[in-house]
Each structure stands twice: as C-alpha cells, then as structure tokens.
Coordinates of C-alpha atoms (C1' of nucleotides) in Angstrom, one line a residue:
Chain B
M1 CA 14.6 -28.9 26.2
K2 CA 11.1 -27.6 26.3
A3 CA 10.8 -27.3 30.0
Q4 CA 7.0 -27.4 30.3
A5 CA 6.8 -30.5 28.1
Q6 CA 8.2 -32.4 31.0
E7 CA 5.3 -31.6 33.3
K8 CA 2.2 -33.7 33.1
L9 CA 0.5 -32.1 30.2
T10 CA -3.1 -32.4 31.0
M11 CA -4.2 -31.4 27.6
K12 CA -7.0 -29.4 29.2
E13 CA -7.2 -26.0 27.7
M14 CA -4.0 -25.7 25.9
K15 CA -4.1 -22.4 24.2
P16 CA -4.6 -22.7 20.5
D17 CA -1.2 -21.1 19.9
T18 CA -2.5 -17.6 20.3
R19 CA 1.0 -16.3 19.9
T20 CA 1.1 -13.3 17.7
S21 CA 4.2 -11.6 16.7
L22 CA 5.5 -9.0 19.1
S23 CA 5.3 -6.1 16.7
D24 CA 1.7 -7.1 15.7
G25 CA 0.9 -6.9 19.4
I26 CA 2.3 -3.4 19.6
V27 CA 0.3 -2.4 16.5
E28 CA -2.8 -3.7 18.3
Q29 CA -2.1 -1.7 21.4
L30 CA -1.5 1.5 19.4
V31 CA -4.6 1.0 17.2
D32 CA -6.5 0.5 20.4
L33 CA -5.2 3.7 21.9
I34 CA -6.1 5.7 18.8
S35 CA -9.5 4.2 18.3
R36 CA -10.3 5.0 21.9
D37 CA -9.2 8.6 21.3
V38 CA -6.5 8.4 23.9
L39 CA -4.4 9.5 21.0
K40 CA -6.1 12.0 18.8
P41 CA -5.2 13.0 15.3
G42 CA -2.4 15.5 15.4
D43 CA -1.1 14.2 18.7
R44 CA 2.5 13.4 19.0
L45 CA 3.6 10.0 20.1
P46 CA 6.4 9.6 22.7
S47 CA 9.7 9.2 21.1
E48 CA 10.7 5.8 19.8
R49 CA 13.3 5.3 22.5
E50 CA 10.7 6.4 25.1
L51 CA 8.1 4.0 23.8
C52 CA 10.6 1.2 23.8
K53 CA 11.2 1.5 27.5
R54 CA 7.5 2.0 28.2
L55 CA 6.4 -1.1 26.2
G56 CA 9.4 -3.1 27.2
V57 CA 10.4 -4.0 23.6
G58 CA 13.4 -3.5 21.5
R59 CA 13.5 -0.6 19.0
S60 CA 13.4 -2.9 16.0
S61 CA 10.1 -4.3 17.0
L62 CA 8.7 -1.0 17.9
R63 CA 9.8 0.5 14.6
E64 CA 8.3 -2.3 12.6
A65 CA 5.0 -1.7 14.4
L66 CA 5.2 2.0 13.6
R67 CA 6.0 1.1 10.0
S68 CA 2.8 -0.9 9.8
L69 CA 0.8 2.0 11.1
A70 CA 2.6 4.4 8.7
V71 CA 1.7 2.1 5.8
M72 CA -1.9 2.2 6.9
G73 CA -1.7 5.9 7.0
I74 CA -2.5 6.0 10.7
I75 CA 0.7 7.7 11.8
D76 CA 3.2 9.9 10.1
G77 CA 6.9 10.2 11.1
R78 CA 8.9 13.4 10.7
V79 CA 12.6 13.1 11.1
G80 CA 14.0 15.3 13.7
D81 CA 10.6 16.3 15.0
G82 CA 8.6 13.3 16.0
T83 CA 5.9 10.8 15.1
F84 CA 2.3 12.1 14.8
V85 CA -1.1 10.6 14.5
S86 CA -2.3 11.4 11.0
N87 CA -4.9 14.1 10.8
S88 CA -7.1 12.1 8.5
N89 CA -6.4 8.6 9.4
K90 CA -7.9 5.7 7.6
R91 CA -5.8 6.4 4.6
Y92 CA -5.1 2.7 4.4
L93 CA -7.2 2.1 1.3
E94 CA -5.5 4.9 -0.7
K95 CA -2.1 3.7 0.3
T96 CA -2.5 0.1 -0.6
L97 CA -4.5 0.9 -3.7
Q98 CA -1.6 3.0 -4.8
W99 CA 1.0 0.2 -4.3
G100 CA -1.4 -2.2 -5.8
L101 CA -1.6 -0.3 -9.0
L102 CA 2.2 -0.1 -8.9
L103 CA 2.1 -3.9 -9.3
D104 CA 0.7 -3.5 -12.8
R105 CA 2.7 -3.1 -15.9
K106 CA 1.5 0.2 -17.1
K107 CA 0.4 0.4 -20.6
V108 CA -0.4 3.8 -21.9
Q109 CA -3.4 2.7 -23.9
D110 CA -4.9 1.0 -20.9
L111 CA -4.2 4.0 -18.7
I112 CA -5.9 6.4 -21.2
E113 CA -8.9 4.1 -21.5
T114 CA -9.3 3.8 -17.8
R115 CA -8.8 7.4 -17.3
L116 CA -11.5 8.2 -19.8
M117 CA -13.9 5.9 -18.0
L118 CA -13.3 7.4 -14.6
E119 CA -12.9 11.0 -15.5
S120 CA -16.0 11.4 -17.7
Q121 CA -18.1 10.1 -14.9
T122 CA -16.2 12.1 -12.4
A123 CA -17.2 15.2 -14.3
F124 CA -20.8 14.0 -14.2
L125 CA -20.7 13.5 -10.4
A126 CA -18.8 16.7 -9.8
A127 CA -21.4 18.8 -11.7
Q128 CA -23.9 17.5 -9.2
R129 CA -21.9 18.0 -6.1
V130 CA -19.6 20.9 -6.8
T131 CA -19.5 23.7 -4.2
A132 CA -18.8 27.4 -4.7
K133 CA -15.4 26.9 -3.2
N134 CA -14.6 24.1 -5.6
I135 CA -15.6 26.2 -8.5
E136 CA -13.3 28.9 -7.3
A137 CA -10.4 26.5 -7.0
I138 CA -11.0 25.2 -10.5
E139 CA -11.1 28.7 -11.9
E140 CA -7.8 29.3 -10.2
T141 CA -6.1 26.4 -12.0
L142 CA -7.6 27.6 -15.3
R143 CA -6.1 31.0 -14.8
G144 CA -2.8 29.3 -14.1
M145 CA -3.0 27.5 -17.4
E146 CA -3.7 30.8 -19.3
A147 CA -0.8 32.5 -17.6
S148 CA 1.6 29.7 -18.4
I149 CA 0.8 29.1 -22.0
G150 CA 4.0 28.6 -23.9
Q151 CA 5.6 26.9 -20.9
P152 CA 4.7 23.3 -21.3
E153 CA 6.0 22.2 -17.9
K154 CA 4.0 24.7 -16.0
Y155 CA 1.0 24.3 -18.2
L156 CA 0.9 20.6 -17.6
E157 CA 1.1 21.1 -13.9
F158 CA -1.9 23.4 -13.9
D159 CA -3.7 21.0 -16.3
L160 CA -3.2 18.2 -13.8
Q161 CA -4.5 20.4 -10.9
F162 CA -7.5 21.3 -13.0
H163 CA -8.6 17.7 -13.3
L164 CA -7.7 16.8 -9.7
T165 CA -9.6 19.6 -8.3
I166 CA -12.7 18.4 -10.2
A167 CA -12.1 15.0 -8.8
R168 CA -12.0 16.4 -5.4
A169 CA -15.3 18.1 -6.0
T170 CA -17.0 14.7 -6.1
Q171 CA -16.3 14.3 -2.4
N172 CA -15.3 10.7 -3.2
S173 CA -11.8 10.1 -1.8
I174 CA -11.4 6.8 -3.6
L175 CA -12.2 8.3 -6.9
Y176 CA -9.8 11.1 -6.3
S177 CA -7.1 8.8 -5.3
L178 CA -7.4 6.6 -8.3
L179 CA -7.5 9.5 -10.8
S180 CA -4.6 11.1 -9.1
M181 CA -2.5 8.0 -9.6
I182 CA -3.6 7.3 -13.1
R183 CA -3.1 10.8 -14.2
G184 CA 0.2 10.8 -12.4
Y185 CA 1.5 7.9 -14.4
L186 CA 0.3 9.5 -17.6
Q187 CA 1.9 12.8 -16.7
E188 CA 5.3 11.2 -16.5
W189 CA 4.8 9.6 -19.9
I190 CA 3.6 12.8 -21.4
K191 CA 6.7 14.7 -20.1
G192 CA 8.8 12.0 -21.6
S193 CA 7.4 12.5 -25.0
L194 CA 7.3 16.3 -24.8
A195 CA 10.3 16.9 -27.0
E196 CA 8.9 14.9 -29.9
P197 CA 7.6 17.0 -32.7
S198 CA 3.8 17.2 -32.7
T199 CA 1.7 17.0 -35.8
T200 CA -0.3 20.0 -34.7
Q201 CA 1.2 23.3 -33.8
T202 CA 1.8 23.5 -30.1
E203 CA 0.3 26.9 -30.0
T204 CA -2.9 25.9 -31.6
R205 CA -3.1 22.8 -29.4
A206 CA -2.8 24.9 -26.3
E207 CA -5.5 27.3 -27.5
L208 CA -7.8 24.4 -28.2
S209 CA -7.0 22.8 -24.8
L210 CA -7.9 26.0 -23.1
L211 CA -11.3 26.2 -24.8
E212 CA -12.0 22.6 -23.9
H213 CA -11.2 23.2 -20.3
Q214 CA -13.4 26.3 -20.3
K215 CA -16.2 24.3 -21.7
I216 CA -15.9 21.8 -18.8
L217 CA -15.9 24.6 -16.3
D218 CA -18.9 26.2 -17.8
A219 CA -20.9 23.0 -17.5
L220 CA -19.8 22.5 -13.9
Q221 CA -20.8 26.0 -13.0
K222 CA -24.3 25.5 -14.4
G223 CA -24.5 22.1 -12.8
E224 CA -25.2 20.4 -16.1
A225 CA -24.0 16.9 -15.4
D226 CA -24.5 15.4 -18.8
Q227 CA -23.0 18.4 -20.4
A228 CA -19.9 18.2 -18.2
Q229 CA -19.5 14.5 -18.9
Q230 CA -19.7 15.2 -22.6
A231 CA -17.2 18.0 -22.5
M232 CA -14.8 16.0 -20.4
T233 CA -15.1 13.0 -22.8
E234 CA -14.3 15.2 -25.8
H235 CA -11.5 16.9 -24.1
I236 CA -9.8 13.6 -23.1
L237 CA -10.2 12.1 -26.5
S238 CA -8.9 15.2 -28.1
S239 CA -5.9 15.6 -25.9
S240 CA -5.1 11.9 -26.2
I241 CA -4.7 12.0 -29.9
D242 CA -1.1 13.1 -29.7
L243 CA -0.4 10.2 -27.4
Q244 CA -2.1 7.4 -29.2
R245 CA 0.8 6.9 -31.6
Chain F
M1 CA 28.8 22.1 7.2
K2 CA 26.8 21.4 4.1
A3 CA 29.6 20.8 1.7
Q4 CA 27.7 21.5 -1.5
A5 CA 26.2 24.6 -0.1
Q6 CA 29.6 26.2 -0.5
E7 CA 29.7 25.7 -4.2
K8 CA 28.1 28.4 -6.3
L9 CA 24.5 27.2 -6.3
T10 CA 23.3 28.3 -9.7
M11 CA 19.7 27.7 -8.8
K12 CA 19.2 26.1 -12.2
E13 CA 17.4 22.8 -11.9
M14 CA 17.5 22.2 -8.2
K15 CA 15.8 19.0 -7.7
P16 CA 12.6 19.3 -5.7
D17 CA 14.0 17.2 -2.9
T18 CA 13.1 14.0 -4.5
R19 CA 14.8 12.0 -1.8
T20 CA 12.7 9.2 -0.6
S21 CA 13.5 7.1 2.5
L22 CA 15.7 4.2 2.0
S23 CA 13.2 1.5 2.9
D24 CA 10.6 3.0 0.6
G25 CA 13.2 2.7 -2.1
I26 CA 13.6 -1.0 -1.4
V27 CA 9.8 -1.4 -1.4
E28 CA 9.7 0.2 -4.8
Q29 CA 12.5 -2.1 -6.1
L30 CA 10.7 -5.2 -4.8
V31 CA 7.3 -4.1 -6.1
D32 CA 9.0 -3.5 -9.4
L33 CA 10.5 -7.0 -9.4
I34 CA 7.1 -8.5 -8.7
S35 CA 5.3 -6.4 -11.2
R36 CA 7.7 -7.5 -13.9
D37 CA 7.1 -11.1 -13.0
V38 CA 10.7 -11.6 -12.0
L39 CA 9.2 -12.7 -8.8
K40 CA 6.0 -14.7 -9.2
P41 CA 3.3 -15.5 -6.6
G42 CA 4.5 -18.4 -4.5
D43 CA 8.1 -17.7 -5.2
R44 CA 10.5 -17.5 -2.3
L45 CA 12.6 -14.4 -1.8
P46 CA 16.2 -14.7 -1.0
S47 CA 16.9 -14.7 2.8
E48 CA 16.9 -11.4 4.5
R49 CA 20.7 -11.5 5.1
E50 CA 21.2 -12.4 1.5
L51 CA 19.0 -9.5 0.3
C52 CA 20.9 -7.1 2.6
K53 CA 24.1 -7.9 0.9
R54 CA 22.6 -7.8 -2.5
L55 CA 20.9 -4.5 -2.0
G56 CA 23.7 -3.0 0.0
V57 CA 21.4 -2.0 2.9
G58 CA 21.2 -2.8 6.6
R59 CA 18.9 -5.4 7.8
S60 CA 16.7 -2.9 9.7
S61 CA 15.9 -1.1 6.5
L62 CA 15.4 -4.3 4.6
R63 CA 13.0 -5.6 7.2
E64 CA 11.0 -2.4 7.4
A65 CA 10.5 -2.6 3.6
L66 CA 9.5 -6.2 3.9
R67 CA 7.1 -5.2 6.7
S68 CA 5.4 -2.7 4.4
L69 CA 4.9 -5.4 1.8
A70 CA 3.6 -7.8 4.4
V71 CA 1.1 -5.3 5.6
M72 CA -0.1 -4.8 2.1
G73 CA -0.5 -8.5 1.7
I74 CA 2.1 -8.7 -1.1
I75 CA 4.5 -11.0 0.7
D76 CA 4.2 -13.4 3.6
G77 CA 7.0 -14.4 6.0
R78 CA 7.3 -17.8 7.6
V79 CA 9.8 -18.1 10.4
G80 CA 12.4 -20.8 9.9
D81 CA 11.3 -21.2 6.3
G82 CA 11.5 -18.0 4.3
T83 CA 9.6 -15.1 2.8
F84 CA 7.2 -15.8 0.0
V85 CA 5.3 -13.8 -2.6
S86 CA 1.6 -14.1 -1.7
N87 CA -0.4 -16.0 -4.3
S88 CA -2.2 -12.8 -4.2
N89 CA -5.2 -10.8 -5.3
K90 CA -6.9 -12.3 -2.3
R91 CA -5.2 -11.4 0.9
Y92 CA -5.7 -7.7 0.8
L93 CA -7.6 -7.2 3.9
E94 CA -7.4 -10.5 5.7
K95 CA -4.8 -9.1 8.0
T96 CA -6.2 -5.6 8.1
L97 CA -9.7 -6.3 9.2
Q98 CA -8.2 -7.1 12.6
W99 CA -7.1 -3.6 13.1
G100 CA -10.7 -2.7 12.3
L101 CA -12.2 0.7 12.0
L102 CA -10.3 1.1 8.8
L103 CA -13.4 0.9 6.7
D104 CA -16.0 3.4 7.7
R105 CA -19.4 3.8 6.1
K106 CA -18.3 6.7 3.9
K107 CA -15.5 4.7 2.4
V108 CA -17.7 1.8 1.6
Q109 CA -20.1 4.2 -0.1
D110 CA -17.2 5.6 -2.1
L111 CA -16.1 2.2 -3.1
I112 CA -19.5 1.2 -4.3
E113 CA -19.8 4.4 -6.3
T114 CA -16.5 3.9 -7.9
R115 CA -17.2 0.3 -8.6
L116 CA -20.4 1.2 -10.3
M117 CA -18.5 3.7 -12.5
L118 CA -15.8 1.3 -13.5
E119 CA -17.8 -1.9 -13.8
S120 CA -20.7 -0.6 -15.9
Q121 CA -18.3 0.6 -18.5
T122 CA -16.3 -2.5 -18.1
A123 CA -19.3 -4.5 -19.2
F124 CA -19.6 -2.2 -22.2
L125 CA -16.1 -2.7 -23.2
A126 CA -16.2 -6.4 -22.5
A127 CA -19.2 -6.9 -24.8
Q128 CA -17.1 -5.5 -27.6
R129 CA -14.0 -7.4 -27.0
V130 CA -15.0 -10.7 -25.3
T131 CA -13.7 -13.9 -26.9
A132 CA -15.3 -17.3 -27.0
K133 CA -12.9 -18.4 -24.4
N134 CA -13.9 -15.6 -22.1
I135 CA -17.5 -16.4 -22.5
E136 CA -16.8 -20.0 -21.6
A137 CA -15.0 -18.9 -18.4
I138 CA -17.9 -16.6 -17.5
E139 CA -20.4 -19.4 -18.0
E140 CA -18.3 -21.5 -15.7
T141 CA -18.5 -19.1 -12.9
L142 CA -22.2 -18.8 -13.4
R143 CA -22.6 -22.5 -13.1
G144 CA -20.6 -22.3 -9.9
M145 CA -23.0 -19.8 -8.5
E146 CA -26.0 -21.9 -9.3
A147 CA -24.4 -24.9 -7.7
S148 CA -23.5 -23.1 -4.5
I149 CA -26.7 -21.4 -3.9
G150 CA -27.5 -21.6 -0.2
Q151 CA -23.8 -21.4 0.7
P152 CA -23.1 -17.7 0.9
E153 CA -19.4 -18.1 1.2
K154 CA -19.0 -20.1 -1.9
Y155 CA -21.6 -18.2 -3.8
L156 CA -19.8 -14.9 -3.0
E157 CA -16.5 -16.4 -4.3
F158 CA -18.1 -17.4 -7.6
D159 CA -19.8 -14.0 -7.8
L160 CA -16.4 -12.3 -7.4
Q161 CA -14.9 -14.5 -10.1
F162 CA -17.8 -13.7 -12.5
H163 CA -17.1 -10.0 -12.3
L164 CA -13.4 -10.4 -12.5
T165 CA -13.6 -12.7 -15.5
I166 CA -15.6 -10.0 -17.3
A167 CA -13.0 -7.5 -16.4
R168 CA -10.4 -9.7 -17.8
A169 CA -12.4 -9.8 -21.0
T170 CA -11.7 -6.2 -21.6
Q171 CA -8.0 -7.0 -22.1
N172 CA -7.2 -3.9 -20.1
S173 CA -4.9 -5.0 -17.3
I174 CA -5.2 -1.7 -15.4
L175 CA -9.0 -2.0 -15.4
Y176 CA -8.8 -5.5 -14.2
S177 CA -6.3 -4.6 -11.5
L178 CA -8.4 -1.7 -10.2
L179 CA -11.7 -3.7 -10.1
S180 CA -9.9 -6.6 -8.5
M181 CA -8.8 -4.4 -5.7
I182 CA -12.0 -2.5 -5.2
R183 CA -14.1 -5.6 -5.3
G184 CA -11.6 -7.3 -3.0
Y185 CA -12.2 -4.7 -0.3
L186 CA -15.9 -4.8 -0.7
Q187 CA -15.8 -8.6 -0.5
E188 CA -14.3 -8.4 2.9
W189 CA -16.8 -5.9 4.0
I190 CA -19.6 -8.0 2.8
K191 CA -18.4 -11.0 4.6
G192 CA -18.1 -9.0 7.7
S193 CA -21.8 -8.0 7.5
L194 CA -23.0 -11.4 6.4
A195 CA -24.5 -12.5 9.7
E196 CA -26.7 -9.5 9.9
P197 CA -30.3 -10.1 9.1
S198 CA -31.3 -9.0 5.7
T199 CA -34.5 -7.3 4.9
T200 CA -35.1 -9.5 1.9
Q201 CA -35.1 -13.2 2.1
T202 CA -31.7 -14.6 1.3
E203 CA -33.2 -17.2 -1.0
T204 CA -35.2 -14.7 -3.0
R205 CA -32.2 -12.4 -3.2
A206 CA -30.0 -15.2 -4.5
E207 CA -32.6 -16.1 -7.2
L208 CA -32.7 -12.5 -8.3
S209 CA -29.0 -12.2 -8.3
L210 CA -28.7 -15.2 -10.6
L211 CA -31.2 -13.7 -13.0
E212 CA -29.3 -10.5 -13.1
H213 CA -26.0 -12.3 -13.8
Q214 CA -27.7 -14.3 -16.5
K215 CA -28.9 -11.1 -18.1
I216 CA -25.4 -9.7 -18.2
L217 CA -24.0 -12.9 -19.7
D218 CA -26.7 -12.8 -22.4
A219 CA -25.8 -9.3 -23.4
L220 CA -22.1 -10.2 -23.5
Q221 CA -22.8 -13.2 -25.7
K222 CA -24.7 -11.1 -28.1
G223 CA -22.1 -8.5 -28.0
E224 CA -24.7 -5.9 -27.1
A225 CA -22.5 -3.3 -25.4
D226 CA -25.2 -0.9 -24.2
Q227 CA -27.3 -3.7 -23.0
A228 CA -24.5 -5.2 -21.1
Q229 CA -23.8 -1.9 -19.5
Q230 CA -27.4 -1.4 -18.6
A231 CA -27.7 -4.9 -17.1
M232 CA -24.5 -4.4 -15.1
T233 CA -25.6 -1.1 -13.7
E234 CA -28.9 -2.5 -12.6
H235 CA -27.2 -5.5 -11.0
I236 CA -24.8 -3.5 -9.0
L237 CA -27.4 -1.0 -7.8
S238 CA -29.7 -3.9 -6.9
S239 CA -27.0 -5.8 -5.1
S240 CA -25.8 -2.8 -3.2
I241 CA -29.1 -2.0 -1.7
D242 CA -28.4 -4.3 1.2
L243 CA -25.1 -2.6 1.8
Q244 CA -26.2 1.0 1.5
R245 CA -27.7 1.2 5.0
Chain E
dA1 C1' 13.7 42.6 16.5
dT2 C1' 16.6 40.0 13.2
dG3 C1' 19.6 36.7 11.7
dC4 C1' 23.1 33.2 12.6
dC5 C1' 25.0 29.5 15.5
dT6 C1' 24.9 25.8 18.5
dC7 C1' 23.1 21.8 20.3
dA8 C1' 20.0 18.4 22.0
dA9 C1' 16.6 15.3 20.5
dA10 C1' 14.1 13.1 17.0
dG11 C1' 13.7 9.5 13.3
dG12 C1' 16.6 6.7 9.9
dT13 C1' 20.2 3.4 9.3
dC14 C1' 23.7 0.0 10.4
dA15 C1' 26.2 -4.0 12.4
dG16 C1' 26.3 -7.9 15.2
dA17 C1' 24.4 -10.9 18.3
dC18 C1' 20.9 -14.2 20.2
dC19 C1' 16.3 -16.7 20.1
dA20 C1' 12.6 -19.8 18.3
dT21 C1' 11.0 -22.2 14.6
dT22 C1' 11.3 -24.9 10.7
dA23 C1' 12.8 -28.4 7.3
dA24 C1' 16.1 -31.4 5.9
dT25 C1' 19.4 -34.8 7.1
dC26 C1' 21.1 -38.5 9.5
dA27 C1' 21.0 -42.1 12.9
dT28 C1' 18.3 -45.2 15.5
dT29 C1' 15.0 -48.6 16.2
dA30 C1' 11.2 -51.9 15.4
Chain C
dT1 C1' 13.0 -51.8 5.1
dA2 C1' 10.2 -48.4 7.0
dA3 C1' 9.0 -45.6 10.7
dT4 C1' 10.8 -42.8 14.4
dG5 C1' 13.7 -39.8 16.8
dA6 C1' 17.7 -36.6 17.2
dT7 C1' 20.9 -33.3 15.0
dT8 C1' 21.8 -29.4 12.5
dA9 C1' 21.8 -25.5 9.6
dA10 C1' 19.2 -21.8 7.9
dT11 C1' 15.4 -18.7 8.5
dG12 C1' 12.5 -14.9 10.3
dG13 C1' 12.0 -12.3 14.8
dT14 C1' 14.1 -9.6 18.4
dC15 C1' 17.5 -7.0 21.1
dT16 C1' 21.3 -3.8 21.7
dG17 C1' 24.1 0.0 21.0
dA18 C1' 26.1 2.9 17.9
dC19 C1' 26.3 6.5 14.2
dC20 C1' 24.0 9.6 10.8
dT21 C1' 21.1 13.5 9.1
dT22 C1' 17.4 16.5 10.0
dT23 C1' 14.8 19.5 12.8
dG24 C1' 13.4 23.1 16.0
dA25 C1' 14.5 25.7 20.0
dG26 C1' 17.3 28.8 22.6
dG27 C1' 21.2 31.7 22.9
dC28 C1' 24.2 35.0 20.9
dA29 C1' 25.8 38.8 18.3
dT30 C1' 24.4 42.1 15.1

DNA sequence: ATGCCTCAAAGGTCAGACCATTAATCATTA
DNA sequence: TAATGATTAATGGTCTGACCTTTGAGGCAT
C-alpha cells in the first residue's frame, strides 16, 4: 500500500533514509546517558522490564541493545541482581581483541614466538615503570611458586600470575590484555601435555624455573630494564624447550 | 531444592563453576566455525530459525549471540536477505566509532606502544623469512603509496597494506592477526583526526614517510634483520609524532 | 546474634506471532 | 522479445507473555 506514496511527493527534503534499527537507537540513548554522567560507573540500571516500559520498546530490542553494551564492556549484567555500569568502561578494545584472536587457529609455535616478543619487551618496560606495590605483588606470586613446588597445577597458576603481574606493571592495558590471552592459550596447552614424560627431571626443572624468575624479579627491583629483558628472554626460551617438540 | 546437593558431595574435583551463558556458548561455536574456515568471509549463515533448530536454542539466545558478533564486526545482517560473514579485517570500528568516546588518549598511546613492540620485531623476523613473493607484494604496496600521494585516504590504505604484508611475511599467523587488529584500530583513529591541521606540511611528511618505507624494504630485501628492525622502529616513532599530542 | 527459610525480583531463555524488507518468480505490457 | 510491474516466500527485526535459575533481603526459629 505505502500510504504516503499516494500523496504528492514533492521530493523536497526526503530524508536520506535515516532509519536506524531500534536497538541501535537504544544503544545510542544509553551511551549518551553514560557519557553525560547521568549514569556513572557502578550505577545500577533500571530493571529490563522497567526500561522497556520507559523506552516504549519490547524486551527483545532492549536486551539486544544491552547485549551490545555488554560486548563493548560498558555495562555488566548480574543475574538475580541487576545490570550495572562497568566500573572501568571502555573495555571494548580488550573484548574485541580477545574475540579477534579467537578467530585465529592457534599454533603453539606462533604463540610462543609472539609471547617471546611481547613479554621480553614487557619486562623492559616494567623495569622502568614498576611501583613498590607492583614489586610486592610480584614477590607474592614468587612465594606462591616456592610454596607449591611439587604441585604442578598450583605452580603453573602462580607462574601465570607472576608474568601477568609484571605485565600489569607496565600500566599498558592493551599489553596486559594481549599477554593475558596468549599466555592463557599456552597455559591450556601446557596442562594438556603435563602428563607426558619430560626429558629433564621435573624437580630440577622447577628449581631452575625458580632461579630464572628470581633473576627477573631482581632486575625489576633494581630497575635495570635491559637486564630484565635479558632475563625474561632467557627464561621464556628455557621454559619453552619442553614445549618445542 | 538443589537435587545434587543431596548427594554426598565428595568435594573432589568440583568444577570452578565453568558455566558460561548460553548465548556466549553460541558465540564461541560460531567463532570456532569461522576460525576453522567452515564459514568463510562472504558466506551466508543459515537463517535464524534454521540455526535455532540446529543448535537447539531459542531465537532470543541465538539473536543475542548474533548481535555480539555483529557488534564485533564479524557478521553483518541484512533484513530480507540473510546474515553474512563480513569480508573482514576491516570493519572493526566502523560501527563503533559512532558510539564514540571508546578510544581515549591513554588507549591510543597504549596501542602505539604495543604496536611499536610488535612491529619492530616483526620486521626483524620478516627479514629472516621473507620470500621473493613477499618482497614482490611489498613493492606493490609501496608503488601504490607513491601513486596515491596527495590522497590521504588512499595513501593510508596502501600504508596499512605495506605493514600487513610484512607481517604476513613472518609466516606467523598470530602475529599477523594481532598487528592487523591493532593497526586497524589506529587506522580508524587516524582517519578521525585527519582533518586537524598538522604541524608539519603534509607534503613533506608524505615524502619522508615514503623514504622511511623504502628504507625498510631495502633492509628486507637484503635480509638484514637488525637493520630492518631499526628502520621500522624509526618509522613508527616518526609517524607517531603527529599522533602523540 | 546466628543460621536457615521463604519469596519477590532480577536477568536468561523460550515459543509463537506479526511487521518491513528483500529477492526471486511470474504475469503483463509495449 | 524485452522491459515492467505485481505476487510471493523467506529473511531479519520486533513484540508479547510465559517459565527458569539465581540472587539478596527480610522474617523466622534457634
């Protein structure tokens, strides 16, 4: 039928089809509210059903809008509790970066290589920017490793935290995010090949590993960037030997 | 009621609550399909109703999953037609810049820093592994840059391809993937701040840029890894000056 | 106070319906 | 025959109302 097509269409100023999808419109409204600080981080949004009535849209559309914001890391839903504005919004990059990497077929060799690149320079940066608090946190993880020697599962976890804490010390969130993902993938792979017999004695390997970590920590404490990078490089190469196959 | 709570819970190996939301599970499945090239860019997904039946989920959940992928720029829905896999590695932000505010200065700085880390070492690796075919492709992009001087849009595109082609030359898909994403984000940001007046003459800047790129190519051709790394580092630092602010 | 129970409200999911848009098909016309 | 217009089936987009599990708060008994 197209009712308005029957009127004389004067052709003057026909809107260039500015129709945006409904849920996108909602996203825009909410982003606007948040960017104008009407909704501050930590705030709780009205319930979905409430928002539906207020915005005059169905719950599907509303939920798709919320989903968008959640993917961007702007809001965060907790079942049974409510939906909240994320404390640190702008997580969008990390989120999509994460999914993006998921798109890749993960080859262990490539992962190790990339990890070496990133983490050696991460150590360099960290040595320059590390705070007393960071050092403390790193020491904590190292103590955890010492305490859990002989328990590979636990040890690996502290190992992971050791490296991530250093990454955090660079104050570069992108870097942290990337390393976290790469190491995460490797972690899974490592666990999978834990049972396999190692060429070197596990005990000896752990002792060596501890020494290497200690060396990295030393360099960080002294703020010796080059030294930290060197120690990290050696550590990663050394610890990757068992994985190279 | 909690049926299983009534059994003797032996506490051995209780899963750390690994339950993920249903739609996130779907996202993972689809991402997996795409990453394994079962679904290639440009392909059309089965209709939503079809996917529902095949995955055994309701349409809401399915749609929320699709929404996530759409926000990330991985798929693209066209009403009345179907949903398609984005012929991608390009559409990252296109949508997102509308919601603005997502890229703050700090993040851009982090991106540049991370890019410098990755790309300098990428040049190093590429110099060792580059093939004749790679060289040819790189030369191609360089010619494109020369030809499109004075047309910032086009020039930027060839610039991007230049760097990505080098990344591809490392034969490390993870590396390529990461650089592609990082550079993609920066690209959008650069475009956004294209109109702003530059301190240096655009012409002069372009000339310099060409020289820098040529220098990198030279090093790659000669297989001089250190030299390539050095040239790349200088280039990135130089070209980032206008962005540092 | 402490712990347990109940219950209302929240987000998550489902099923079925309707709408607007699109592309393909078929019928009409010049 | 070729161009044009109408029909139609399928698609994504939206709405509704229902049910589920989880959560936190308030009341109850200990």
